[in-house]
Amino acid sequence: PVTLAVTTRKRLVSQLARRSREQPDRNSSRTREEVEAIWELQKFMLDQADKSGIPVVANWRIEETVKQVIAEIMTRITERFPPDPAALQ
C-alpha cells in the first residue's frame, strides 16, 4: 500500500476547486465547506500510515506523484522478489 497526501491546506483547497470545475455534478460546494474536516481526516490517515510503515507520497503534480508511486512499487517488488545474480550471468 501507499498513501497519497496533499501537503498544505492551500493545495487542498486548490485541488477541490479544480475538481468542482472538472466534475460539476459532484457536490463540491459542500466539500469545500468541509476543508478543515478533510484536512483533519488526512492528518489521522497519515499518522496511521506512518505508524504502520506505509509510505506516504506527496500529491503535488500528477506526473511526479505517479513516478514516486511506481518507484515505491518497484522497491517493494524487489524486496519481495530479490534479483537472482546467477540469472544475470
mmCIF file with all atom_site columns, C-alpha atoms in Angstrom:
data_model
loop_
_atom_site.group_PDB
_atom_site.id
_atom_site.type_symbol
_atom_site.label_atom_id
_atom_site.label_alt_id
_atom_site.label_comp_id
_atom_site.label_asym_id
_atom_site.label_entity_id
_atom_site.label_seq_id
_atom_site.pdbx_PDB_ins_code
_atom_site.Cartn_x
_atom_site.Cartn_y
_atom_site.Cartn_z
_atom_site.occupancy
_atom_site.B_iso_or_equiv
_atom_site.pdbx_formal_charge
_atom_site.auth_seq_id
_atom_site.auth_comp_id
_atom_site.auth_asym_id
_atom_site.auth_atom_id
_atom_site.pdbx_PDB_model_num
ATOM 1  C CA . PRO A 1 1  ? 0.000   0.000   0.000   1.00 0.00 ? 1  PRO A CA 1
ATOM 2  C CA . VAL A 1 2  ? 0.884   3.648   -0.377  1.00 0.00 ? 2  VAL A CA 1
ATOM 3  C CA . THR A 1 3  ? -0.823  6.792   0.915   1.00 0.00 ? 3  THR A CA 1
ATOM 4  C CA . LEU A 1 4  ? -1.128  9.980   -1.119  1.00 0.00 ? 4  LEU A CA 1
ATOM 5  C CA . ALA A 1 5  ? -1.004  13.263  0.785   1.00 0.00 ? 5  ALA A CA 1
ATOM 6  C CA . VAL A 1 6  ? -1.906  16.829  -0.013  1.00 0.00 ? 6  VAL A CA 1
ATOM 7  C CA . THR A 1 7  ? 0.756   18.662  1.968   1.00 0.00 ? 7  THR A CA 1
ATOM 8  C CA . THR A 1 8  ? -0.839  22.078  2.516   1.00 0.00 ? 8  THR A CA 1
ATOM 9  C CA . ARG A 1 9  ? -4.373  23.344  3.165   1.00 0.00 ? 9  ARG A CA 1
ATOM 10 C CA . LYS A 1 10 ? -3.939  25.836  0.319   1.00 0.00 ? 10 LYS A CA 1
ATOM 11 C CA . ARG A 1 11 ? -3.168  22.976  -2.068  1.00 0.00 ? 11 ARG A CA 1
ATOM 12 C CA . LEU A 1 12 ? -6.165  21.006  -0.787  1.00 0.00 ? 12 LEU A CA 1
ATOM 13 C CA . VAL A 1 13 ? -8.480  23.959  -1.462  1.00 0.00 ? 13 VAL A CA 1
ATOM 14 C CA . SER A 1 14 ? -6.941  24.350  -4.922  1.00 0.00 ? 14 SER A CA 1
ATOM 15 C CA . GLN A 1 15 ? -7.460  20.665  -5.747  1.00 0.00 ? 15 GLN A CA 1
ATOM 16 C CA . LEU A 1 16 ? -11.066 20.771  -4.539  1.00 0.00 ? 16 LEU A CA 1
ATOM 17 C CA . ALA A 1 17 ? -11.733 23.881  -6.649  1.00 0.00 ? 17 ALA A CA 1
ATOM 18 C CA . ARG A 1 18 ? -10.260 22.179  -9.726  1.00 0.00 ? 18 ARG A CA 1
ATOM 19 C CA . ARG A 1 19 ? -12.370 19.092  -9.079  1.00 0.00 ? 19 ARG A CA 1
ATOM 20 C CA . SER A 1 20 ? -15.523 21.228  -8.917  1.00 0.00 ? 20 SER A CA 1
ATOM 21 C CA . ARG A 1 21 ? -14.691 22.733  -12.329 1.00 0.00 ? 21 ARG A CA 1
ATOM 22 C CA . GLU A 1 22 ? -13.896 19.331  -13.852 1.00 0.00 ? 22 GLU A CA 1
ATOM 23 C CA . GLN A 1 23 ? -16.826 17.453  -12.278 1.00 0.00 ? 23 GLN A CA 1
ATOM 24 C CA . PRO A 1 24 ? -19.681 19.924  -11.790 1.00 0.00 ? 24 PRO A CA 1
ATOM 25 C CA . ASP A 1 25 ? -22.153 17.139  -10.946 1.00 0.00 ? 25 ASP A CA 1
ATOM 26 C CA . ARG A 1 26 ? -20.382 16.469  -7.649  1.00 0.00 ? 26 ARG A CA 1
ATOM 27 C CA . ASN A 1 27 ? -21.468 18.427  -4.599  1.00 0.00 ? 27 ASN A CA 1
ATOM 28 C CA . SER A 1 28 ? -18.175 20.296  -4.465  1.00 0.00 ? 28 SER A CA 1
ATOM 29 C CA . SER A 1 29 ? -19.512 23.373  -2.656  1.00 0.00 ? 29 SER A CA 1
ATOM 30 C CA . ARG A 1 30 ? -20.255 21.226  0.386   1.00 0.00 ? 30 ARG A CA 1
ATOM 31 C CA . THR A 1 31 ? -16.843 19.570  0.044   1.00 0.00 ? 31 THR A CA 1
ATOM 32 C CA . ARG A 1 32 ? -15.116 22.978  0.035   1.00 0.00 ? 32 ARG A CA 1
ATOM 33 C CA . GLU A 1 33 ? -17.036 23.874  3.192   1.00 0.00 ? 33 GLU A CA 1
ATOM 34 C CA . GLU A 1 34 ? -15.607 20.762  4.852   1.00 0.00 ? 34 GLU A CA 1
ATOM 35 C CA . VAL A 1 35 ? -11.936 21.522  4.154   1.00 0.00 ? 35 VAL A CA 1
ATOM 36 C CA . GLU A 1 36 ? -10.999 21.505  7.842   1.00 0.00 ? 36 GLU A CA 1
ATOM 37 C CA . ALA A 1 37 ? -12.658 18.124  8.418   1.00 0.00 ? 37 ALA A CA 1
ATOM 38 C CA . ILE A 1 38 ? -10.987 16.698  5.295   1.00 0.00 ? 38 ILE A CA 1
ATOM 39 C CA . TRP A 1 39 ? -7.648  18.092  6.478   1.00 0.00 ? 39 TRP A CA 1
ATOM 40 C CA . GLU A 1 40 ? -8.048  16.529  9.944   1.00 0.00 ? 40 GLU A CA 1
ATOM 41 C CA . LEU A 1 41 ? -9.041  13.177  8.438   1.00 0.00 ? 41 LEU A CA 1
ATOM 42 C CA . GLN A 1 42 ? -5.980  13.235  6.214   1.00 0.00 ? 42 GLN A CA 1
ATOM 43 C CA . LYS A 1 43 ? -3.758  14.022  9.224   1.00 0.00 ? 43 LYS A CA 1
ATOM 44 C CA . PHE A 1 44 ? -5.198  10.985  11.007  1.00 0.00 ? 44 PHE A CA 1
ATOM 45 C CA . MET A 1 45 ? -4.700  8.753   7.966   1.00 0.00 ? 45 MET A CA 1
ATOM 46 C CA . LEU A 1 46 ? -1.105  9.940   7.534   1.00 0.00 ? 46 LEU A CA 1
ATOM 47 C CA . ASP A 1 47 ? -0.405  9.268   11.203  1.00 0.00 ? 47 ASP A CA 1
ATOM 48 C CA . GLN A 1 48 ? -1.801  5.744   10.829  1.00 0.00 ? 48 GLN A CA 1
ATOM 49 C CA . ALA A 1 49 ? 0.245   5.181   7.674   1.00 0.00 ? 49 ALA A CA 1
ATOM 50 C CA . ASP A 1 50 ? 3.371   6.323   9.485   1.00 0.00 ? 50 ASP A CA 1
ATOM 51 C CA . LYS A 1 51 ? 2.691   4.021   12.449  1.00 0.00 ? 51 LYS A CA 1
ATOM 52 C CA . SER A 1 52 ? 2.106   1.118   10.056  1.00 0.00 ? 52 SER A CA 1
ATOM 53 C CA . GLY A 1 53 ? 5.191   1.757   7.945   1.00 0.00 ? 53 GLY A CA 1
ATOM 54 C CA . ILE A 1 54 ? 3.116   2.616   4.881   1.00 0.00 ? 54 ILE A CA 1
ATOM 55 C CA . PRO A 1 55 ? 4.932   5.043   2.568   1.00 0.00 ? 55 PRO A CA 1
ATOM 56 C CA . VAL A 1 56 ? 3.440   8.495   2.056   1.00 0.00 ? 56 VAL A CA 1
ATOM 57 C CA . VAL A 1 57 ? 3.762   10.223  -1.318  1.00 0.00 ? 57 VAL A CA 1
ATOM 58 C CA . ALA A 1 58 ? 3.140   13.961  -1.621  1.00 0.00 ? 58 ALA A CA 1
ATOM 59 C CA . ASN A 1 59 ? 0.489   14.565  -4.257  1.00 0.00 ? 59 ASN A CA 1
ATOM 60 C CA . TRP A 1 60 ? 1.566   17.801  -5.967  1.00 0.00 ? 60 TRP A CA 1
ATOM 61 C CA . ARG A 1 61 ? 1.844   17.103  -9.691  1.00 0.00 ? 61 ARG A CA 1
ATOM 62 C CA . ILE A 1 62 ? 0.372   14.014  -11.262 1.00 0.00 ? 62 ILE A CA 1
ATOM 63 C CA . GLU A 1 63 ? 3.496   13.137  -13.254 1.00 0.00 ? 63 GLU A CA 1
ATOM 64 C CA . GLU A 1 64 ? 5.758   13.278  -10.205 1.00 0.00 ? 64 GLU A CA 1
ATOM 65 C CA . THR A 1 65 ? 3.222   11.501  -7.994  1.00 0.00 ? 65 THR A CA 1
ATOM 66 C CA . VAL A 1 66 ? 2.886   8.626   -10.472 1.00 0.00 ? 66 VAL A CA 1
ATOM 67 C CA . LYS A 1 67 ? 6.693   8.329   -10.742 1.00 0.00 ? 67 LYS A CA 1
ATOM 68 C CA . GLN A 1 68 ? 7.021   8.157   -6.961  1.00 0.00 ? 68 GLN A CA 1
ATOM 69 C CA . VAL A 1 69 ? 4.248   5.568   -6.626  1.00 0.00 ? 69 VAL A CA 1
ATOM 70 C CA . ILE A 1 70 ? 5.825   3.398   -9.347  1.00 0.00 ? 70 ILE A CA 1
ATOM 71 C CA . ALA A 1 71 ? 9.222   3.726   -7.649  1.00 0.00 ? 71 ALA A CA 1
ATOM 72 C CA . GLU A 1 72 ? 7.669   2.600   -4.368  1.00 0.00 ? 72 GLU A CA 1
ATOM 73 C CA . ILE A 1 73 ? 6.021   -0.375  -6.068  1.00 0.00 ? 73 ILE A CA 1
ATOM 74 C CA . MET A 1 74 ? 9.316   -1.364  -7.689  1.00 0.00 ? 74 MET A CA 1
ATOM 75 C CA . THR A 1 75 ? 11.085  -1.138  -4.322  1.00 0.00 ? 75 THR A CA 1
ATOM 76 C CA . ARG A 1 76 ? 8.501   -3.435  -2.729  1.00 0.00 ? 76 ARG A CA 1
ATOM 77 C CA . ILE A 1 77 ? 8.662   -5.920  -5.616  1.00 0.00 ? 77 ILE A CA 1
ATOM 78 C CA . THR A 1 78 ? 12.453  -6.023  -5.401  1.00 0.00 ? 78 THR A CA 1
ATOM 79 C CA . GLU A 1 79 ? 12.283  -6.574  -1.631  1.00 0.00 ? 79 GLU A CA 1
ATOM 80 C CA . ARG A 1 80 ? 9.841   -9.432  -2.048  1.00 0.00 ? 80 ARG A CA 1
ATOM 81 C CA . PHE A 1 81 ? 11.460  -10.957 -5.141  1.00 0.00 ? 81 PHE A CA 1
ATOM 82 C CA . PRO A 1 82 ? 15.162  -10.085 -4.997  1.00 0.00 ? 82 PRO A CA 1
ATOM 83 C CA . PRO A 1 83 ? 17.070  -10.430 -8.251  1.00 0.00 ? 83 PRO A CA 1
ATOM 84 C CA . ASP A 1 84 ? 18.995  -13.648 -8.740  1.00 0.00 ? 84 ASP A CA 1
ATOM 85 C CA . PRO A 1 85 ? 22.627  -12.712 -9.526  1.00 0.00 ? 85 PRO A CA 1
ATOM 86 C CA . ALA A 1 86 ? 23.140  -16.098 -11.202 1.00 0.00 ? 86 ALA A CA 1
ATOM 87 C CA . ALA A 1 87 ? 20.413  -15.293 -13.696 1.00 0.00 ? 87 ALA A CA 1
ATOM 88 C CA . LEU A 1 88 ? 22.352  -12.217 -14.800 1.00 0.00 ? 88 LEU A CA 1
ATOM 89 C CA . GLN A 1 89 ? 25.464  -14.172 -15.783 1.00 0.00 ? 89 GLN A CA 1
#
